[in-house]
Amino acid sequence: QPLAFSYPGFVYGAALSWSFATNADVDLSDALTTFAFGDRANVMGKLAFDLGNTYKEPGVIVFNGNFLQWIYTVPLEQMRTRWHRSLAGNSNEILQSNSLLLENLYGTIEYVDNVMQPLDSAQIDRPDADLIKREYQQAARMLKHGAKRALLQIDANAVDKAELRAEIDAIIEEQQALWLSRNRPGGLDDSLEALYKARELYAE
């Protein structure tokens, strides 16, 4: 089975291949709800679409990447000194400004919480409905944790290291469970190794 996060691309690609002229501006949220999730509560399409746009919230737009993902493996200071050519718009200005970035990171966490709020009410008509919900919860957890990693590197008092250690331990545990629910074991060790490496930021 394909990962649920692939559905937006699959649905949009299918719509364009059927009729580009009429589907270029298709309501992707509605199409996802109907054709991918079969959600009778009309929740999952918008939730998937909006969560996929979380990368915009920090204001640091990385070409072919996601700031909230890269922050797991690249220190903030390294981004600030080496990434100016890899950023779009006024991203570098935001990246270099503690006050702007702090504000946007707190806003990112709030944004994810708001997007995820209706998840429990979704009525997904699929045999893997519960797994899909867990996968989206994990994605939201990882996005918020990425924002908190950046907050910690801006202001050591902004977040508690012990809480971040507990969070990433839960992320690691769920990552392993979700991976094995859909994939062969190959690649899992590399995925977990990156998370264990990220955990070193919270050493006492």
PDB file of C-alpha atoms in Angstrom:
ATOM      1  CA  GLN A   1       0.000   0.000   0.000  1.00  0.00           C
ATOM      2  CA  PRO A   2       1.319   3.499  -0.786  1.00  0.00           C
ATOM      3  CA  LEU A   3       2.038   5.879   2.071  1.00  0.00           C
ATOM      4  CA  ALA A   4      -0.903   8.136   2.836  1.00  0.00           C
ATOM      5  CA  PHE A   5       1.317  11.184   2.298  1.00  0.00           C
ATOM      6  CA  SER A   6       1.580  10.225  -1.373  1.00  0.00           C
ATOM      7  CA  TYR A   7      -2.149  10.661  -1.937  1.00  0.00           C
ATOM      8  CA  PRO A   8      -2.115  14.408  -2.767  1.00  0.00           C
ATOM      9  CA  GLY A   9       0.413  13.842  -5.540  1.00  0.00           C
ATOM     10  CA  PHE A  10      -1.374  10.748  -6.821  1.00  0.00           C
ATOM     11  CA  VAL A  11      -4.773  12.432  -6.845  1.00  0.00           C
ATOM     12  CA  TYR A  12      -3.555  15.604  -8.549  1.00  0.00           C
ATOM     13  CA  GLY A  13      -1.568  13.602 -11.099  1.00  0.00           C
ATOM     14  CA  ALA A  14      -4.594  11.435 -11.852  1.00  0.00           C
ATOM     15  CA  ALA A  15      -6.807  14.494 -12.282  1.00  0.00           C
ATOM     16  CA  LEU A  16      -4.381  16.142 -14.712  1.00  0.00           C
ATOM     17  CA  SER A  17      -3.868  12.976 -16.730  1.00  0.00           C
ATOM     18  CA  TRP A  18      -7.649  12.602 -17.078  1.00  0.00           C
ATOM     19  CA  SER A  19      -8.242  16.165 -18.211  1.00  0.00           C
ATOM     20  CA  PHE A  20      -5.651  18.897 -17.741  1.00  0.00           C
ATOM     21  CA  ALA A  21      -7.913  21.691 -19.009  1.00  0.00           C
ATOM     22  CA  THR A  22     -10.705  21.024 -16.521  1.00  0.00           C
ATOM     23  CA  ASN A  23      -8.657  19.765 -13.560  1.00  0.00           C
ATOM     24  CA  ALA A  24      -5.654  22.108 -13.378  1.00  0.00           C
ATOM     25  CA  ASP A  25      -7.470  24.014 -10.619  1.00  0.00           C
ATOM     26  CA  VAL A  26      -9.163  21.004  -9.045  1.00  0.00           C
ATOM     27  CA  ASP A  27     -10.216  21.335  -5.415  1.00  0.00           C
ATOM     28  CA  LEU A  28      -7.545  18.966  -4.134  1.00  0.00           C
ATOM     29  CA  SER A  29      -8.898  18.874  -0.582  1.00  0.00           C
ATOM     30  CA  ASP A  30     -12.309  17.747  -1.778  1.00  0.00           C
ATOM     31  CA  ALA A  31     -10.821  15.246  -4.226  1.00  0.00           C
ATOM     32  CA  LEU A  32      -8.641  13.737  -1.506  1.00  0.00           C
ATOM     33  CA  THR A  33     -11.568  13.416   0.867  1.00  0.00           C
ATOM     34  CA  THR A  34     -13.695  11.663  -1.757  1.00  0.00           C
ATOM     35  CA  PHE A  35     -11.296   9.516  -3.761  1.00  0.00           C
ATOM     36  CA  ALA A  36      -8.330   8.854  -1.465  1.00  0.00           C
ATOM     37  CA  PHE A  37      -9.703   8.765   2.067  1.00  0.00           C
ATOM     38  CA  GLY A  38     -13.403   8.169   1.572  1.00  0.00           C
ATOM     39  CA  ASP A  39     -13.963  10.336   4.623  1.00  0.00           C
ATOM     40  CA  ARG A  40     -17.653  10.707   5.370  1.00  0.00           C
ATOM     41  CA  ALA A  41     -16.885  13.527   7.823  1.00  0.00           C
ATOM     42  CA  ASN A  42     -15.150  15.574   5.107  1.00  0.00           C
ATOM     43  CA  VAL A  43     -12.073  16.138   7.279  1.00  0.00           C
ATOM     44  CA  MET A  44      -9.059  14.303   5.909  1.00  0.00           C
ATOM     45  CA  GLY A  45      -8.663  16.003   2.538  1.00  0.00           C
ATOM     46  CA  LYS A  46      -8.269  19.480   4.010  1.00  0.00           C
ATOM     47  CA  LEU A  47      -6.191  18.143   6.894  1.00  0.00           C
ATOM     48  CA  ALA A  48      -3.758  16.389   4.534  1.00  0.00           C
ATOM     49  CA  PHE A  49      -3.548  19.414   2.253  1.00  0.00           C
ATOM     50  CA  ASP A  50      -2.988  21.888   5.090  1.00  0.00           C
ATOM     51  CA  LEU A  51      -0.477  19.724   6.931  1.00  0.00           C
ATOM     52  CA  GLY A  52       1.467  19.393   3.695  1.00  0.00           C
ATOM     53  CA  ASN A  53       1.761  23.183   3.610  1.00  0.00           C
ATOM     54  CA  THR A  54       3.304  23.425   7.082  1.00  0.00           C
ATOM     55  CA  TYR A  55       6.707  23.917   5.453  1.00  0.00           C
ATOM     56  CA  LYS A  56       5.656  27.505   4.672  1.00  0.00           C
ATOM     57  CA  GLU A  57       4.981  28.493   8.263  1.00  0.00           C
ATOM     58  CA  PRO A  58       8.565  29.098   9.523  1.00  0.00           C
ATOM     59  CA  GLY A  59       9.035  31.531   6.626  1.00  0.00           C
ATOM     60  CA  VAL A  60      12.279  29.843   5.594  1.00  0.00           C
ATOM     61  CA  ILE A  61      11.567  28.327   2.185  1.00  0.00           C
ATOM     62  CA  VAL A  62      14.303  25.920   1.117  1.00  0.00           C
ATOM     63  CA  PHE A  63      14.555  24.956  -2.542  1.00  0.00           C
ATOM     64  CA  ASN A  64      13.537  21.313  -2.853  1.00  0.00           C
ATOM     65  CA  GLY A  65      13.450  20.892   0.921  1.00  0.00           C
ATOM     66  CA  ASN A  66      11.736  21.631   4.199  1.00  0.00           C
ATOM     67  CA  PHE A  67      13.309  23.663   7.006  1.00  0.00           C
ATOM     68  CA  LEU A  68      11.423  21.619   9.616  1.00  0.00           C
ATOM     69  CA  GLN A  69      12.959  18.428   8.234  1.00  0.00           C
ATOM     70  CA  TRP A  70      16.485  19.734   7.707  1.00  0.00           C
ATOM     71  CA  ILE A  71      16.689  21.045  11.269  1.00  0.00           C
ATOM     72  CA  TYR A  72      16.881  17.431  12.452  1.00  0.00           C
ATOM     73  CA  THR A  73      20.266  16.974  10.762  1.00  0.00           C
ATOM     74  CA  VAL A  74      21.701  20.444  10.086  1.00  0.00           C
ATOM     75  CA  PRO A  75      22.514  22.893  12.926  1.00  0.00           C
ATOM     76  CA  LEU A  76      20.759  26.255  12.701  1.00  0.00           C
ATOM     77  CA  GLU A  77      24.078  28.119  12.704  1.00  0.00           C
ATOM     78  CA  GLN A  78      25.239  26.133   9.694  1.00  0.00           C
ATOM     79  CA  MET A  79      22.042  27.025   7.857  1.00  0.00           C
ATOM     80  CA  ARG A  80      22.634  30.681   8.639  1.00  0.00           C
ATOM     81  CA  THR A  81      26.181  30.731   7.313  1.00  0.00           C
ATOM     82  CA  ARG A  82      25.859  28.470   4.265  1.00  0.00           C
ATOM     83  CA  TRP A  83      22.283  28.395   3.016  1.00  0.00           C
ATOM     84  CA  HIS A  84      21.674  31.867   1.595  1.00  0.00           C
ATOM     85  CA  ARG A  85      21.810  30.570  -1.992  1.00  0.00           C
ATOM     86  CA  SER A  86      19.362  27.765  -1.258  1.00  0.00           C
ATOM     87  CA  LEU A  87      16.546  29.980   0.006  1.00  0.00           C
ATOM     88  CA  ALA A  88      13.608  31.661  -1.707  1.00  0.00           C
ATOM     89  CA  GLY A  89      12.251  35.185  -1.313  1.00  0.00           C
ATOM     90  CA  ASN A  90      13.005  36.866   2.001  1.00  0.00           C
ATOM     91  CA  SER A  91      13.768  33.552   3.697  1.00  0.00           C
ATOM     92  CA  ASN A  92      17.350  34.505   4.493  1.00  0.00           C
ATOM     93  CA  GLU A  93      16.202  37.660   6.294  1.00  0.00           C
ATOM     94  CA  ILE A  94      13.898  35.567   8.479  1.00  0.00           C
ATOM     95  CA  LEU A  95      16.540  32.893   9.028  1.00  0.00           C
ATOM     96  CA  GLN A  96      19.049  35.470  10.255  1.00  0.00           C
ATOM     97  CA  SER A  97      16.590  37.197  12.600  1.00  0.00           C
ATOM     98  CA  ASN A  98      16.047  35.576  15.996  1.00  0.00           C
ATOM     99  CA  SER A  99      12.889  37.581  16.663  1.00  0.00           C
ATOM    100  CA  LEU A 100      11.234  36.867  13.309  1.00  0.00           C
ATOM    101  CA  LEU A 101      12.154  33.203  13.348  1.00  0.00           C
ATOM    102  CA  LEU A 102      11.022  32.741  16.955  1.00  0.00           C
ATOM    103  CA  GLU A 103       7.643  34.267  16.165  1.00  0.00           C
ATOM    104  CA  ASN A 104       7.208  32.088  13.095  1.00  0.00           C
ATOM    105  CA  LEU A 105       8.255  28.903  14.897  1.00  0.00           C
ATOM    106  CA  TYR A 106       5.754  29.433  17.686  1.00  0.00           C
ATOM    107  CA  GLY A 107       3.193  30.136  14.976  1.00  0.00           C
ATOM    108  CA  THR A 108       4.153  26.900  13.234  1.00  0.00           C
ATOM    109  CA  ILE A 109       3.418  24.860  16.343  1.00  0.00           C
ATOM    110  CA  GLU A 110       0.044  26.575  16.716  1.00  0.00           C
ATOM    111  CA  TYR A 111      -0.700  26.047  13.023  1.00  0.00           C
ATOM    112  CA  VAL A 112      -0.057  22.295  13.245  1.00  0.00           C
ATOM    113  CA  ASP A 113      -2.235  22.003  16.348  1.00  0.00           C
ATOM    114  CA  ASN A 114      -5.071  23.783  14.557  1.00  0.00           C
ATOM    115  CA  VAL A 115      -4.732  21.622  11.440  1.00  0.00           C
ATOM    116  CA  MET A 116      -4.781  18.416  13.452  1.00  0.00           C
ATOM    117  CA  GLN A 117      -7.683  19.328  15.724  1.00  0.00           C
ATOM    118  CA  PRO A 118     -10.424  17.640  13.630  1.00  0.00           C
ATOM    119  CA  LEU A 119      -8.511  14.370  13.060  1.00  0.00           C
ATOM    120  CA  ASP A 120     -10.456  12.380  15.644  1.00  0.00           C
ATOM    121  CA  SER A 121     -13.727  13.193  13.910  1.00  0.00           C
ATOM    122  CA  ALA A 122     -12.584  11.801  10.553  1.00  0.00           C
ATOM    123  CA  GLN A 123     -14.595   8.805   9.305  1.00  0.00           C
ATOM    124  CA  ILE A 124     -12.184   7.209   6.850  1.00  0.00           C
ATOM    125  CA  ASP A 125     -13.738   4.388   4.832  1.00  0.00           C
ATOM    126  CA  ARG A 126     -10.583   2.311   4.411  1.00  0.00           C
ATOM    127  CA  PRO A 127      -9.251  -0.812   6.138  1.00  0.00           C
ATOM    128  CA  ASP A 128      -6.106   1.095   7.150  1.00  0.00           C
ATOM    129  CA  ALA A 129      -8.023   4.057   8.599  1.00  0.00           C
ATOM    130  CA  ASP A 130      -6.473   3.820  12.057  1.00  0.00           C
ATOM    131  CA  LEU A 131      -2.985   3.500  10.594  1.00  0.00           C
ATOM    132  CA  ILE A 132      -3.530   6.583   8.428  1.00  0.00           C
ATOM    133  CA  LYS A 133      -4.511   8.579  11.482  1.00  0.00           C
ATOM    134  CA  ARG A 134      -1.405   7.393  13.325  1.00  0.00           C
ATOM    135  CA  GLU A 135       0.781   8.350  10.363  1.00  0.00           C
ATOM    136  CA  TYR A 136      -0.627  11.860  10.278  1.00  0.00           C
ATOM    137  CA  GLN A 137      -0.248  12.192  14.032  1.00  0.00           C
ATOM    138  CA  GLN A 138       3.385  11.156  13.689  1.00  0.00           C
ATOM    139  CA  ALA A 139       3.959  13.661  10.900  1.00  0.00           C
ATOM    140  CA  ALA A 140       2.443  16.431  12.984  1.00  0.00           C
ATOM    141  CA  ARG A 141       4.535  15.399  15.977  1.00  0.00           C
ATOM    142  CA  MET A 142       7.715  15.499  13.886  1.00  0.00           C
ATOM    143  CA  LEU A 143       6.890  18.880  12.355  1.00  0.00           C
ATOM    144  CA  LYS A 144       6.286  20.414  15.765  1.00  0.00           C
ATOM    145  CA  HIS A 145       9.417  18.794  17.148  1.00  0.00           C
ATOM    146  CA  GLY A 146      11.407  20.285  14.279  1.00  0.00           C
ATOM    147  CA  ALA A 147      10.125  23.718  15.224  1.00  0.00           C
ATOM    148  CA  LYS A 148      11.098  23.119  18.848  1.00  0.00           C
ATOM    149  CA  ARG A 149      14.609  22.022  17.821  1.00  0.00           C
ATOM    150  CA  ALA A 150      15.051  25.373  16.118  1.00  0.00           C
ATOM    151  CA  LEU A 151      13.624  27.217  19.115  1.00  0.00           C
ATOM    152  CA  LEU A 152      16.154  25.519  21.372  1.00  0.00           C
ATOM    153  CA  GLN A 153      19.025  26.603  19.133  1.00  0.00           C
ATOM    154  CA  ILE A 154      17.837  30.218  19.209  1.00  0.00           C
ATOM    155  CA  ASP A 155      17.049  30.369  22.923  1.00  0.00           C
ATOM    156  CA  ALA A 156      18.120  27.604  25.298  1.00  0.00           C
ATOM    157  CA  ASN A 157      15.331  28.623  27.671  1.00  0.00           C
ATOM    158  CA  ALA A 158      12.584  28.469  25.067  1.00  0.00           C
ATOM    159  CA  VAL A 159      11.995  24.740  25.490  1.00  0.00           C
ATOM    160  CA  ASP A 160      12.988  22.097  28.013  1.00  0.00           C
ATOM    161  CA  LYS A 161      15.625  19.593  26.889  1.00  0.00           C
ATOM    162  CA  ALA A 162      14.175  16.807  29.007  1.00  0.00           C
ATOM    163  CA  GLU A 163      10.790  17.250  27.333  1.00  0.00           C
ATOM    164  CA  LEU A 164      12.439  17.208  23.911  1.00  0.00           C
ATOM    165  CA  ARG A 165      14.279  13.986  24.772  1.00  0.00           C
ATOM    166  CA  ALA A 166      11.000  12.375  25.782  1.00  0.00           C
ATOM    167  CA  GLU A 167       9.363  13.626  22.586  1.00  0.00           C
ATOM    168  CA  ILE A 168      12.037  12.291  20.266  1.00  0.00           C
ATOM    169  CA  ASP A 169      12.066   8.955  22.098  1.00  0.00           C
ATOM    170  CA  ALA A 170       8.336   8.675  21.398  1.00  0.00           C
ATOM    171  CA  ILE A 171       8.942   9.685  17.779  1.00  0.00           C
ATOM    172  CA  ILE A 172      11.607   7.001  17.399  1.00  0.00           C
ATOM    173  CA  GLU A 173       9.368   4.316  18.874  1.00  0.00           C
ATOM    174  CA  GLU A 174       6.426   5.244  16.654  1.00  0.00           C
ATOM    175  CA  GLN A 175       8.648   5.604  13.597  1.00  0.00           C
ATOM    176  CA  GLN A 176       9.746   2.009  13.953  1.00  0.00           C
ATOM    177  CA  ALA A 177       6.197   0.738  14.438  1.00  0.00           C
ATOM    178  CA  LEU A 178       4.771   2.694  11.503  1.00  0.00           C
ATOM    179  CA  TRP A 179       7.640   1.812   9.196  1.00  0.00           C
ATOM    180  CA  LEU A 180       7.171  -1.902   9.756  1.00  0.00           C
ATOM    181  CA  SER A 181       3.416  -1.572   9.255  1.00  0.00           C
ATOM    182  CA  ARG A 182       3.885  -0.597   5.613  1.00  0.00           C
ATOM    183  CA  ASN A 183       7.475  -1.331   4.609  1.00  0.00           C
ATOM    184  CA  ARG A 184      10.136  -3.973   4.619  1.00  0.00           C
ATOM    185  CA  PRO A 185      12.813  -3.513   7.300  1.00  0.00           C
ATOM    186  CA  GLY A 186      15.362  -2.258   4.752  1.00  0.00           C
ATOM    187  CA  GLY A 187      16.070   1.424   5.350  1.00  0.00           C
ATOM    188  CA  LEU A 188      14.623   1.485   8.849  1.00  0.00           C
ATOM    189  CA  ASP A 189      18.000   1.432  10.582  1.00  0.00           C
ATOM    190  CA  ASP A 190      19.176   4.449   8.580  1.00  0.00           C
ATOM    191  CA  SER A 191      15.995   6.301   9.428  1.00  0.00           C
ATOM    192  CA  LEU A 192      16.328   5.558  13.138  1.00  0.00           C
ATOM    193  CA  GLU A 193      20.043   6.360  13.142  1.00  0.00           C
ATOM    194  CA  ALA A 194      19.286   9.885  11.938  1.00  0.00           C
ATOM    195  CA  LEU A 195      16.786  10.339  14.769  1.00  0.00           C
ATOM    196  CA  TYR A 196      19.197   8.989  17.372  1.00  0.00           C
ATOM    197  CA  LYS A 197      21.799  11.420  16.049  1.00  0.00           C
ATOM    198  CA  ALA A 198      19.278  14.252  16.349  1.00  0.00           C
ATOM    199  CA  ARG A 199      18.652  13.214  19.957  1.00  0.00           C
ATOM    200  CA  GLU A 200      22.241  14.176  20.848  1.00  0.00           C
ATOM    201  CA  LEU A 201      21.208  17.835  20.833  1.00  0.00           C
ATOM    202  CA  TYR A 202      19.366  17.180  24.101  1.00  0.00           C
ATOM    203  CA  ALA A 203      22.288  15.640  25.965  1.00  0.00           C
ATOM    204  CA  GLU A 204      22.410  16.690  29.604  1.00  0.00           C
TER     205      GLU A 204
END
